[in-house]
Tab-separated table of C-alpha atoms in Angstrom:
chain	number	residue	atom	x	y	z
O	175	UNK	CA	27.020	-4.654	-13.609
O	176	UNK	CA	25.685	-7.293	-11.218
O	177	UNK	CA	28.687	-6.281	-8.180
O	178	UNK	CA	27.561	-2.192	-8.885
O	179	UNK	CA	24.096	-3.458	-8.240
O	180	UNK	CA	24.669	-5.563	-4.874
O	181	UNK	CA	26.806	-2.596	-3.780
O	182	UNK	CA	24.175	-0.134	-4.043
O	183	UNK	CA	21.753	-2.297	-2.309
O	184	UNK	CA	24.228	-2.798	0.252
O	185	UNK	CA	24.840	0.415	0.902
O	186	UNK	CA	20.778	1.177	0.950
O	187	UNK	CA	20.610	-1.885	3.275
O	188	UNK	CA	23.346	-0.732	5.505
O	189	UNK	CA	21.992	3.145	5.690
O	190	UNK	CA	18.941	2.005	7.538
O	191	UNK	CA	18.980	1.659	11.640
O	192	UNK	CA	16.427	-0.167	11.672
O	193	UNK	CA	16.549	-4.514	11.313
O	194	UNK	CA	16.047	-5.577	7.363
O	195	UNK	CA	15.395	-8.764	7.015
O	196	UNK	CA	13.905	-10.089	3.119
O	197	UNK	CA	12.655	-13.554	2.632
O	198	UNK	CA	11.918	-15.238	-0.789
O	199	UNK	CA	8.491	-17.063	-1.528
O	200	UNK	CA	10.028	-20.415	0.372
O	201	UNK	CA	10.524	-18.603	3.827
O	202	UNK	CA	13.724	-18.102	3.454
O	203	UNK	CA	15.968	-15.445	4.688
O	204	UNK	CA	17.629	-14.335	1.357
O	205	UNK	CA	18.982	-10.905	2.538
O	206	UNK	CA	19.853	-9.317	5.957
O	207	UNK	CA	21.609	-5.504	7.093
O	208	UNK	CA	24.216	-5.040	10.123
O	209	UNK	CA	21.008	-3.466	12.595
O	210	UNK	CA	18.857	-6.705	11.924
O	211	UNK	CA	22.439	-8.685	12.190
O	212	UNK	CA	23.362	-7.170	15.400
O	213	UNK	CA	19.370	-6.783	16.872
O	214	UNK	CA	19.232	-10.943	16.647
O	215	UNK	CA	22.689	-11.336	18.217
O	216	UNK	CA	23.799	-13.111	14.862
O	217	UNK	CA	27.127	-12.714	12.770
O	218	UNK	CA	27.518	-11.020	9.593
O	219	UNK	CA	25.601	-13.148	6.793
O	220	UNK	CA	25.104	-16.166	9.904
O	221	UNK	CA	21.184	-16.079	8.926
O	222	UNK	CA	21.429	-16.072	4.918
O	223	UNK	CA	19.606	-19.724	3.948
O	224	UNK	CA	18.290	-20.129	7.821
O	225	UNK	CA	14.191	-20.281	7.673
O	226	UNK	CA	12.432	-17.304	8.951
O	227	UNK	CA	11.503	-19.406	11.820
O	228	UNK	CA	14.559	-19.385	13.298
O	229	UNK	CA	13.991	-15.577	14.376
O	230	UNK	CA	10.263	-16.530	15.834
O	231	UNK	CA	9.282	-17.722	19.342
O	232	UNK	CA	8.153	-21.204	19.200
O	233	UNK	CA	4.427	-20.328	20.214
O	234	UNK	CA	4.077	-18.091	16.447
O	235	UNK	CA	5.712	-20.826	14.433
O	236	UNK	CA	3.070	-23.085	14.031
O	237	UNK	CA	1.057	-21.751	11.108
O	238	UNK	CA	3.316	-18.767	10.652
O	239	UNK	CA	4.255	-20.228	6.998
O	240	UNK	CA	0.833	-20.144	5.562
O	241	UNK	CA	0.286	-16.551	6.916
O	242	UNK	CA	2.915	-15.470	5.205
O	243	UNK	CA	2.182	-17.052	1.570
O	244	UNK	CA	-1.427	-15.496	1.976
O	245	UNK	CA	0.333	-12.008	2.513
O	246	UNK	CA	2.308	-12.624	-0.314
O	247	UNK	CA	-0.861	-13.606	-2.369
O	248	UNK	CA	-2.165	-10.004	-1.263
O	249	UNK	CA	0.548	-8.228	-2.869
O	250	UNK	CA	0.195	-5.221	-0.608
O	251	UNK	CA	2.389	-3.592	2.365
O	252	UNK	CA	0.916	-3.371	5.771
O	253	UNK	CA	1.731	-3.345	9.290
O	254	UNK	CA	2.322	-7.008	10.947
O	255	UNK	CA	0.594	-7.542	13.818
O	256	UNK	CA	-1.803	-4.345	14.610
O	257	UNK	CA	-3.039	-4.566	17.744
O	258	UNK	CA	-1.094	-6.893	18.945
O	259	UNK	CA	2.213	-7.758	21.526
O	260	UNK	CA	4.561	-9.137	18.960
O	261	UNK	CA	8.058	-11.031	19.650
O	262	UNK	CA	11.204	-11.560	18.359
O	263	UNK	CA	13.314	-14.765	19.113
O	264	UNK	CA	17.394	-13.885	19.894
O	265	UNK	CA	20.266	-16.121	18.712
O	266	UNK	CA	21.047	-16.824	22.480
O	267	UNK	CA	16.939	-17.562	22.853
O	268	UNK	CA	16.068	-14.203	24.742
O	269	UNK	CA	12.540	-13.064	23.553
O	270	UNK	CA	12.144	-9.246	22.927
O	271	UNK	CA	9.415	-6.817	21.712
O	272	UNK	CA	8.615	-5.615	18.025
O	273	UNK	CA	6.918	-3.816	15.229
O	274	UNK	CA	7.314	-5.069	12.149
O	275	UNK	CA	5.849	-3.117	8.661
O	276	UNK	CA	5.708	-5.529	5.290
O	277	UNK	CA	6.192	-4.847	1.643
O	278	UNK	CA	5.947	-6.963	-1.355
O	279	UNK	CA	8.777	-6.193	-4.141
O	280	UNK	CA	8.703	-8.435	-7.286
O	281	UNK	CA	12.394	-8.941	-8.369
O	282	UNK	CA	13.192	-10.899	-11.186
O	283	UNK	CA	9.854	-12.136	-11.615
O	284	UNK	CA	9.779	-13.473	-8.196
O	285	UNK	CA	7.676	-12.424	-4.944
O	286	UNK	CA	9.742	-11.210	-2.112
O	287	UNK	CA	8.542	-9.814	1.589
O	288	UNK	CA	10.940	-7.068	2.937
O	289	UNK	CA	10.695	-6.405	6.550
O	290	UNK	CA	11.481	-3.550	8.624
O	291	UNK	CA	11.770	-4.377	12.036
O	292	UNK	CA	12.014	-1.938	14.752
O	293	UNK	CA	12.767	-3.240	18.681
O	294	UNK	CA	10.428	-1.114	20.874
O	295	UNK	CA	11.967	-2.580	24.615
O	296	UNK	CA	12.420	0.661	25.123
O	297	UNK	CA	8.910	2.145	24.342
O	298	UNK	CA	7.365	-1.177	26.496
O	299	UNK	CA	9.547	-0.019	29.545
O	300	UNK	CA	8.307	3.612	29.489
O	301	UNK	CA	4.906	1.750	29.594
O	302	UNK	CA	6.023	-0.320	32.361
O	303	UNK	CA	6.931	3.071	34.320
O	304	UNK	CA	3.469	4.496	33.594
O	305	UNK	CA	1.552	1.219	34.789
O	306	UNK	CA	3.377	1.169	37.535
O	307	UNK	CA	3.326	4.630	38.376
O	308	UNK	CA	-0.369	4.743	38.208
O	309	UNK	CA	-0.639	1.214	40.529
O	310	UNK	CA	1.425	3.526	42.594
O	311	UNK	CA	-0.302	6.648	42.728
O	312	UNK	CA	-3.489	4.481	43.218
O	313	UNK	CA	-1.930	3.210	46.302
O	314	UNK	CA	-1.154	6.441	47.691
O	315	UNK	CA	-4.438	7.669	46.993
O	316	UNK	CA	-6.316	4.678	49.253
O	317	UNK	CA	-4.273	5.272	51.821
O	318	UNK	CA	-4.452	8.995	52.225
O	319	UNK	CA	-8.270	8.430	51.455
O	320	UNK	CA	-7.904	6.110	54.865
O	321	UNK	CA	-6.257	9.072	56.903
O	322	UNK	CA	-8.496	11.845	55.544
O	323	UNK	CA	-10.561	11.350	58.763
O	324	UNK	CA	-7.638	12.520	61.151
O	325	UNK	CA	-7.239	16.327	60.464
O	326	UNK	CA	-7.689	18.373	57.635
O	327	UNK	CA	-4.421	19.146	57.991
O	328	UNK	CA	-3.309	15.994	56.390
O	329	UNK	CA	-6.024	16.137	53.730
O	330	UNK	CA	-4.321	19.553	52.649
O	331	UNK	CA	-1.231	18.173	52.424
O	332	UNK	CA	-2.689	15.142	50.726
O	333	UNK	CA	-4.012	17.473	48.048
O	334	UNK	CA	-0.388	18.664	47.671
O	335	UNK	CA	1.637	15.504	47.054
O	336	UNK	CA	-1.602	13.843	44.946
O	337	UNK	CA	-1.238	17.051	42.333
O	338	UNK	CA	2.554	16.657	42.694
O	339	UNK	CA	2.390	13.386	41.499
O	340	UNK	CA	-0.187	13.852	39.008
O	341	UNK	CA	1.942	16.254	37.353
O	342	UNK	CA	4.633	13.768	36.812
O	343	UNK	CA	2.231	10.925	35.335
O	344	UNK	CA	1.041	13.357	33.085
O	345	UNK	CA	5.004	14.745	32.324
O	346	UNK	CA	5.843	10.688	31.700
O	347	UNK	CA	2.596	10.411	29.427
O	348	UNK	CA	3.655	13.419	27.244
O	349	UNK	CA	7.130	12.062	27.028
O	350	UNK	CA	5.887	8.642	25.959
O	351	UNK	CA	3.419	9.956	23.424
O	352	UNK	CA	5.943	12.277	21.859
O	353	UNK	CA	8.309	9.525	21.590
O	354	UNK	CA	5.416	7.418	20.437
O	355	UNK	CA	4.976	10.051	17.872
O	356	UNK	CA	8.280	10.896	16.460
O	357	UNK	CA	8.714	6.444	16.554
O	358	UNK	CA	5.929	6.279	14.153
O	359	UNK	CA	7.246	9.139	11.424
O	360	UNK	CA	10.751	7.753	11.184
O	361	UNK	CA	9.055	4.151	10.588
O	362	UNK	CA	6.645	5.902	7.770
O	363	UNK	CA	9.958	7.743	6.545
O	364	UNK	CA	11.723	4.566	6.350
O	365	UNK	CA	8.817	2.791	4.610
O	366	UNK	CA	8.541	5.103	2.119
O	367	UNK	CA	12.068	5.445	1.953
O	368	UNK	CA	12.916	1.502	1.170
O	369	UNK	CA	9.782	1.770	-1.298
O	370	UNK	CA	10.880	4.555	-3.550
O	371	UNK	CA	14.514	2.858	-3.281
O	372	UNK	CA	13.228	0.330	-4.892
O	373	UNK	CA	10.965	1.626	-7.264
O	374	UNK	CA	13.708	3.737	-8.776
O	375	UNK	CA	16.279	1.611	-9.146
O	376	UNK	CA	14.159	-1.519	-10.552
O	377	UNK	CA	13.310	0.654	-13.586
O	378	UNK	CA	16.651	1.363	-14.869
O	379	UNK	CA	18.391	-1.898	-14.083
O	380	UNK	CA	15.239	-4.007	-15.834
O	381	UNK	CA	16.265	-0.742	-19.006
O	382	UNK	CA	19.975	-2.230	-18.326
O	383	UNK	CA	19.285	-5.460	-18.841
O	384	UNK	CA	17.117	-5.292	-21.944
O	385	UNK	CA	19.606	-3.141	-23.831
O	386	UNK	CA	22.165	-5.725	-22.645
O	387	UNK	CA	20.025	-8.663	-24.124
O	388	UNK	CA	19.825	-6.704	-27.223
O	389	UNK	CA	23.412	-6.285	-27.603
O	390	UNK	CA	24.143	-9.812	-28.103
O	391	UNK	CA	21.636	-9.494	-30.799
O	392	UNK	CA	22.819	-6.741	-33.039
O	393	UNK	CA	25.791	-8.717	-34.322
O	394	UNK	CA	26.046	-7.574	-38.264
O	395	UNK	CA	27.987	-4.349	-38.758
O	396	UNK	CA	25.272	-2.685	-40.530
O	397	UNK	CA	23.473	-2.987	-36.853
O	398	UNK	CA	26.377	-0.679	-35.566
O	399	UNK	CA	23.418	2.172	-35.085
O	400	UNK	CA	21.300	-0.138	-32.972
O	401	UNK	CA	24.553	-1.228	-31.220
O	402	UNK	CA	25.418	2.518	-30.212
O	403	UNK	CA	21.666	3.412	-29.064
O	404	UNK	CA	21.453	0.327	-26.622
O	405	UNK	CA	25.471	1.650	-24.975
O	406	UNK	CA	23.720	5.249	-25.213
O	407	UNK	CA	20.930	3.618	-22.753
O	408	UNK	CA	22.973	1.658	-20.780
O	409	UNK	CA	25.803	4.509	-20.324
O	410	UNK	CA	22.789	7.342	-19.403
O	411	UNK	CA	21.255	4.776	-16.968
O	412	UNK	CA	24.282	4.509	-15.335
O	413	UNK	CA	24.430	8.025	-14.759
O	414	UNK	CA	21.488	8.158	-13.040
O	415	UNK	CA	21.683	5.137	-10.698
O	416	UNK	CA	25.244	6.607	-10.182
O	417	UNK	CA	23.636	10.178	-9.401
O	418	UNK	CA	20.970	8.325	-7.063
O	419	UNK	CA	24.053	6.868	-5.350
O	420	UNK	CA	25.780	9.996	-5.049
O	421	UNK	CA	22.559	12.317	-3.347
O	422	UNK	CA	22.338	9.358	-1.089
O	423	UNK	CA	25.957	9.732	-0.021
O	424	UNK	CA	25.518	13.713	0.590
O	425	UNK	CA	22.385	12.879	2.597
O	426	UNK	CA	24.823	10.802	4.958
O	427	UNK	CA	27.730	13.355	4.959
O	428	UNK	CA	25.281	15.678	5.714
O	429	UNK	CA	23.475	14.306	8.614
O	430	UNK	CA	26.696	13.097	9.948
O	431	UNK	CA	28.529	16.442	9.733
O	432	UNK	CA	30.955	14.485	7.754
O	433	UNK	CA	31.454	16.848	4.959
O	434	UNK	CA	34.439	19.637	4.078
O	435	UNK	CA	33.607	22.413	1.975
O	436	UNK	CA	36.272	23.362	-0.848
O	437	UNK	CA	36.748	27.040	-1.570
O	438	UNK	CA	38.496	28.644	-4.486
O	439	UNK	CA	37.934	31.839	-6.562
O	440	UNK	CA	36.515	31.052	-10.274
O	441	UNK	CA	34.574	32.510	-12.869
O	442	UNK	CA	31.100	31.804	-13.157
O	443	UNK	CA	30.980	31.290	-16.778
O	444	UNK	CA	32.810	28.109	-16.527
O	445	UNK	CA	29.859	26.853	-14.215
O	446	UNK	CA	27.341	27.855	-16.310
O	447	UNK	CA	28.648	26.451	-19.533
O	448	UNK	CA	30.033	23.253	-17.900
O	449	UNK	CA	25.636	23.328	-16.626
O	450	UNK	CA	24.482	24.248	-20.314
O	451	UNK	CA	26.348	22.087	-22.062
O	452	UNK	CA	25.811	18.501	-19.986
O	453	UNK	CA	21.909	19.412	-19.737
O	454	UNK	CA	21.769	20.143	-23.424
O	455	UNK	CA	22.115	16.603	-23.499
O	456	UNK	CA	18.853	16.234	-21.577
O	457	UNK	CA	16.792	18.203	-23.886
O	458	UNK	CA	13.253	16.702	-24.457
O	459	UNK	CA	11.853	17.829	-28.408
O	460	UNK	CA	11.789	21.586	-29.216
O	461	UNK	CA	13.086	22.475	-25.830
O	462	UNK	CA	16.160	24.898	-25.339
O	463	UNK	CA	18.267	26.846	-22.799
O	464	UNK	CA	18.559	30.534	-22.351
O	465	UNK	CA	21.497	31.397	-20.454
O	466	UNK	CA	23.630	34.658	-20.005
O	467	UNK	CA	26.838	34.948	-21.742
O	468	UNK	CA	28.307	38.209	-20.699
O	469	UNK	CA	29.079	36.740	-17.139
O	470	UNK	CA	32.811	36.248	-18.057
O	471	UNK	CA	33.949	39.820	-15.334
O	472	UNK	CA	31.827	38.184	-12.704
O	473	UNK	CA	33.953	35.607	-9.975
O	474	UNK	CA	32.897	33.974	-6.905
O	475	UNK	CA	35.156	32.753	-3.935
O	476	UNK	CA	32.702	29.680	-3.059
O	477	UNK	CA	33.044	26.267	-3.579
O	478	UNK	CA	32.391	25.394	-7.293
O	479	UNK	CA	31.185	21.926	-7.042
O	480	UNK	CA	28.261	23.484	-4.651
O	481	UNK	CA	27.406	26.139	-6.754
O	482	UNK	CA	27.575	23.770	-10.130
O	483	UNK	CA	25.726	21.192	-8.012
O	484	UNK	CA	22.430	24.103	-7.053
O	485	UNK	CA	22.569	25.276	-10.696
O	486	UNK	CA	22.712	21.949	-12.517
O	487	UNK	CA	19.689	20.129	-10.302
O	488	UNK	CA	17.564	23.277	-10.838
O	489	UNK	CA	18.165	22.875	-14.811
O	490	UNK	CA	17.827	19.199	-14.847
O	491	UNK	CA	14.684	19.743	-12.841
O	492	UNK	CA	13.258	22.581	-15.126
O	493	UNK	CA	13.702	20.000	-18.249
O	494	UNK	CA	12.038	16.758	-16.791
O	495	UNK	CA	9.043	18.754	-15.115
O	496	UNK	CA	8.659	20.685	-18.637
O	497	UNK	CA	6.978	19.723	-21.976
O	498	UNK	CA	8.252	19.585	-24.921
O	499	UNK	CA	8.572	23.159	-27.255
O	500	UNK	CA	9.474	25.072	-24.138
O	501	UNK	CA	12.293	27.152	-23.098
O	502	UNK	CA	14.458	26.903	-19.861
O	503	UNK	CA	15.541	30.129	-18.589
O	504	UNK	CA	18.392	31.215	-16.933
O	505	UNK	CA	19.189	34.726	-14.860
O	506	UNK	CA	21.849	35.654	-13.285
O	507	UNK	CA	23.390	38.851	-11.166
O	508	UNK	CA	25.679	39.760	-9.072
O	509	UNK	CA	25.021	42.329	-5.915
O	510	UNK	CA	27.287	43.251	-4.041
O	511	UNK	CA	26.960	40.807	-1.223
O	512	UNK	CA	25.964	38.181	-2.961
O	513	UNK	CA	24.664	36.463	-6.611
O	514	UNK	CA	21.551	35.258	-7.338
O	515	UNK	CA	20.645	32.695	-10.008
O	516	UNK	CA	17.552	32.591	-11.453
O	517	UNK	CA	15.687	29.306	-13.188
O	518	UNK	CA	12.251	29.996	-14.957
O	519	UNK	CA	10.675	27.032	-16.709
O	520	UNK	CA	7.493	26.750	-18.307
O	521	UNK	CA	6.202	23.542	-16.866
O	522	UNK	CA	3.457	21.927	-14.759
O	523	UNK	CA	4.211	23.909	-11.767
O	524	UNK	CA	4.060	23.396	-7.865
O	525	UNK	CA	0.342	22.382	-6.330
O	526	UNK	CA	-0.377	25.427	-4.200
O	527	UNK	CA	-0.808	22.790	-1.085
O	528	UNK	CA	2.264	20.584	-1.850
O	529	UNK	CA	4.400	24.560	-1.752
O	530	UNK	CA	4.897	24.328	1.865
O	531	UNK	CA	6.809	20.385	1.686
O	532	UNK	CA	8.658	20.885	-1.138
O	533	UNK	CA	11.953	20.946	0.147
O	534	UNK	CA	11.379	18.128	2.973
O	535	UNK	CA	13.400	14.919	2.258
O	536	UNK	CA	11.121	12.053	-0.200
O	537	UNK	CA	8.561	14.455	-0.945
O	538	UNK	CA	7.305	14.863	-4.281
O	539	UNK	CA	3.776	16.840	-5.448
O	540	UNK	CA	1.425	14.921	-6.393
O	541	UNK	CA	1.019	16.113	-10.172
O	542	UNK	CA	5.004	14.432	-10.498
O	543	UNK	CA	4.542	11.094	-8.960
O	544	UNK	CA	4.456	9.578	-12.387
O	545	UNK	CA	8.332	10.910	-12.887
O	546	UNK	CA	11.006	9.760	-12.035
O	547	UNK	CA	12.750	10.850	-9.599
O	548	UNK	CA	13.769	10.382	-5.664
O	549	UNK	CA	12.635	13.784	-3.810
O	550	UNK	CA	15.873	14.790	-1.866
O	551	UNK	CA	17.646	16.846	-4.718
O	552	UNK	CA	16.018	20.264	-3.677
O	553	UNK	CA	16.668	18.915	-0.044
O	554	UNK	CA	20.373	18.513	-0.893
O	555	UNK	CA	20.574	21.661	-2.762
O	556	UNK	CA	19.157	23.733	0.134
O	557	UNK	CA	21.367	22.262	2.724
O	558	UNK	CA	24.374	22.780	1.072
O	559	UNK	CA	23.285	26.419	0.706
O	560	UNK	CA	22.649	27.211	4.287
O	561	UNK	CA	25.807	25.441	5.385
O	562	UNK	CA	27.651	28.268	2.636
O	563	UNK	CA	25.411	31.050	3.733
O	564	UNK	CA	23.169	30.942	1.004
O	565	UNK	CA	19.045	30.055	-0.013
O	566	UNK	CA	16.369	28.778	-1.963
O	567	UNK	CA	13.172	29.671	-2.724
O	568	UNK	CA	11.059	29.244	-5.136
O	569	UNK	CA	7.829	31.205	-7.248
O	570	UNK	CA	5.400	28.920	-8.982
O	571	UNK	CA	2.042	28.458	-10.533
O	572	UNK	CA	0.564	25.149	-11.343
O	573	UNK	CA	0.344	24.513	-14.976
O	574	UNK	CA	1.803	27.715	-15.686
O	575	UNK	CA	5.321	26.782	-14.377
O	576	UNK	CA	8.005	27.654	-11.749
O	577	UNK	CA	11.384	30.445	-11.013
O	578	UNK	CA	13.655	28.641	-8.633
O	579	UNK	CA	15.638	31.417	-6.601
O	580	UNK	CA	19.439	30.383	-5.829
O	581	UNK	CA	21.294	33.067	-3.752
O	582	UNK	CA	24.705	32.617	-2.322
O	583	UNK	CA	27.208	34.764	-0.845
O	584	UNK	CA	30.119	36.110	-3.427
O	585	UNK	CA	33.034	35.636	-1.144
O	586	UNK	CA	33.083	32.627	2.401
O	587	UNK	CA	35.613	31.544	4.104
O	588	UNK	CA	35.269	28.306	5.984
């Protein structure tokens, strides 16, 4: 249990350009990924045990420990450094430029500070070029200022060259502040990637744990019950750090282009049962499935694990965002192009102002943040659909619930 652990958080580590670097309570680096590795100019696991001042210019070492311990005694993330020029000390003793956001994450009952560290030498130079642009421009200006007095001739021409030239501090501005810009929402993205990371695996590995400290208690046979309810927890919390994993590695394959599609002609009523029958399983109190059963004539040339894949995270989803005593609906028919599935719950519905992000990557509305969950399975789900030729949309009402709309074509060839 404790290797499947470290390997997800290595691969969650490892998925993130950006530098990681976590230090425990004593100010010392405990854990490190390849980009903060490779940023520093260090080997693979050369920093584990070293101080955090080993990565700090000498001028920002000197009190740096009791700045930290106070941020710790905060207990709250934040940006390091606002408003200020901040540095980063190489292994070969190079200084270079950073930004650096801060989160507290309690593990195992201790405080830990996991920072994100992004190198911005790049961003600093494009400053560089607009300083020194602008000194430039500046000295243009005085001169042709100096001449203006020889013909007008020359101030015309002035005129010319000075808009010219405005033009392109103004074209190196907007490329700065866009870059600026699309910097500061990948940092955010990351932030609140790391954050929910971490948040949704803690849960179920502290559930882990306690049903494994319970196990060692249930030793009499007539505590065979309590024995098989503890493996039951264990086994389904498995299944969802395993399912975390596995819409993690899609989000990879998919950004990557890294991914094959596998088409094959079967009947739909083996998707929908295999669906049925593993989120029957999932079933809160009173709550049951509808589903069509006279679907056996209809076949798709797709790839199943896709389609299985859309229908199952749209069920799963219809359960958890649905009270108990309800009923999960599902619709299904076949045109002649293509077939369209249809999943009608009766749950808490979609915030009309949340509608339009529903599908971005992390999102979740704000009536759900209280579930569990991640906020890229509808991201997953649509992508895979577009790459096949297919969509998803979505109807819904808030508190009255929500139809999910899966269409894909009958027949694809890739």
């Amino acid at each position: 249990m404790l290797k499947r652990e470290n390997d997800v958080f290595q691969l969650l580590f490892e998925s993130v350009s950006e530098g990681v670097v976590v230090v425990n309570q004593n100010h010392t680096i405990i854990a490190t990924n390849t980009s903060a590795e490779r940023m520093f100019g260090y080997e693979h696991d050369e920093l584990l045990e070293q101080p955090l001042s080993i990565l700090l210019p000498k001028v920002n070492q000197h009190g740096h420990e009791k700045k930290v311990s106070m941020f710790i005694a905060e207990d709250r993330s934040r940006q390091m450094g606002k408003g200020m020029d901040l540095f980063a000390l190489r292994k070969d003793g190079k200084l270079f430029p950073v930004e650096i956001g801060l989160n507290i994450i309690e593990l195992h009952g201790e405080k830990i500070v996991m920072a994100i560290i992004s190198d911005i030498s790049i961003r600093k130079q494009h400053e560089k070029e607009i300083l020194d642009l602008n000194a430039e421009l500046e000295q243009k200006v005085a001169k042709r200022t100096q001449d203006l007095s020889d013909s007008v001739e020359e101030l015309q021409l002035l005129n010319l060259e000075l808009r010219k030239e405005n033009e392109k501090r103004l074209e190196a501005e907007r490329k700065v502040k866009k870059a600026l810009k699309k910097e500061k929402e990948l940092n955010d993205l990351k932030t609140k990637f790391l954050s929910l990371v971490s948040h949704e695996f803690k849960t179920p590995l502290s559930g882990i744990l306690t049903s494994t400290m319970l196990l060692s208690k249930y030793k009499l046979e007539e505590q065979q019950e309590k024995r098989d309810k503890q493996i039951g927890n264990i086994t389904n919390k498995v299944h969802y750090l395993n399912n975390i994993l596995t819409d993690f590695l899609s989000i990879e394959k998919l950004e990557t282009g890294n991914i094959s599609y596998q088409v094959s002609t079967f009947k739909l009523s083996k998707v929908v049962n295999e669906v049925v029958y593993d989120c029957n399983m999932l079933l809160k109190e009173g709550q049951n499935i509808i589903y069509p059963e006279d679907i056996d004539d209809i076949s798709l040339t797709q790839d199943e694990k896709i389609v299985e894949l859309g229908l199952s995270n749209l069920v799963r989803n219809a359960i958890k965002y649905s009270p108990e005593n309800s009923t999960i609906k599902i619709v299904i028919k076949q045109k002649k192009d293509d077939t369209i599935f249809k999943v009608i719950d009766e749950g808490m519905g979609i915030p009309k102002k949340d509608q339009k992000n529903i599908f971005k990557r992390y999102f979740r509305a704000e009536n759900v943040l209280l579930v569990e969950g991640t906020g890229i399975g509808l991201n997953i789900v649509k992508s895979h659909l577009k790459n096949l030729g297919g969509n998803l949309t979505f109807d819904s009402k808030e508190n009255q619930g929500t139809t999910f709309i899966m269409s894909i074509p009958n027949k694809i060839e890739i």
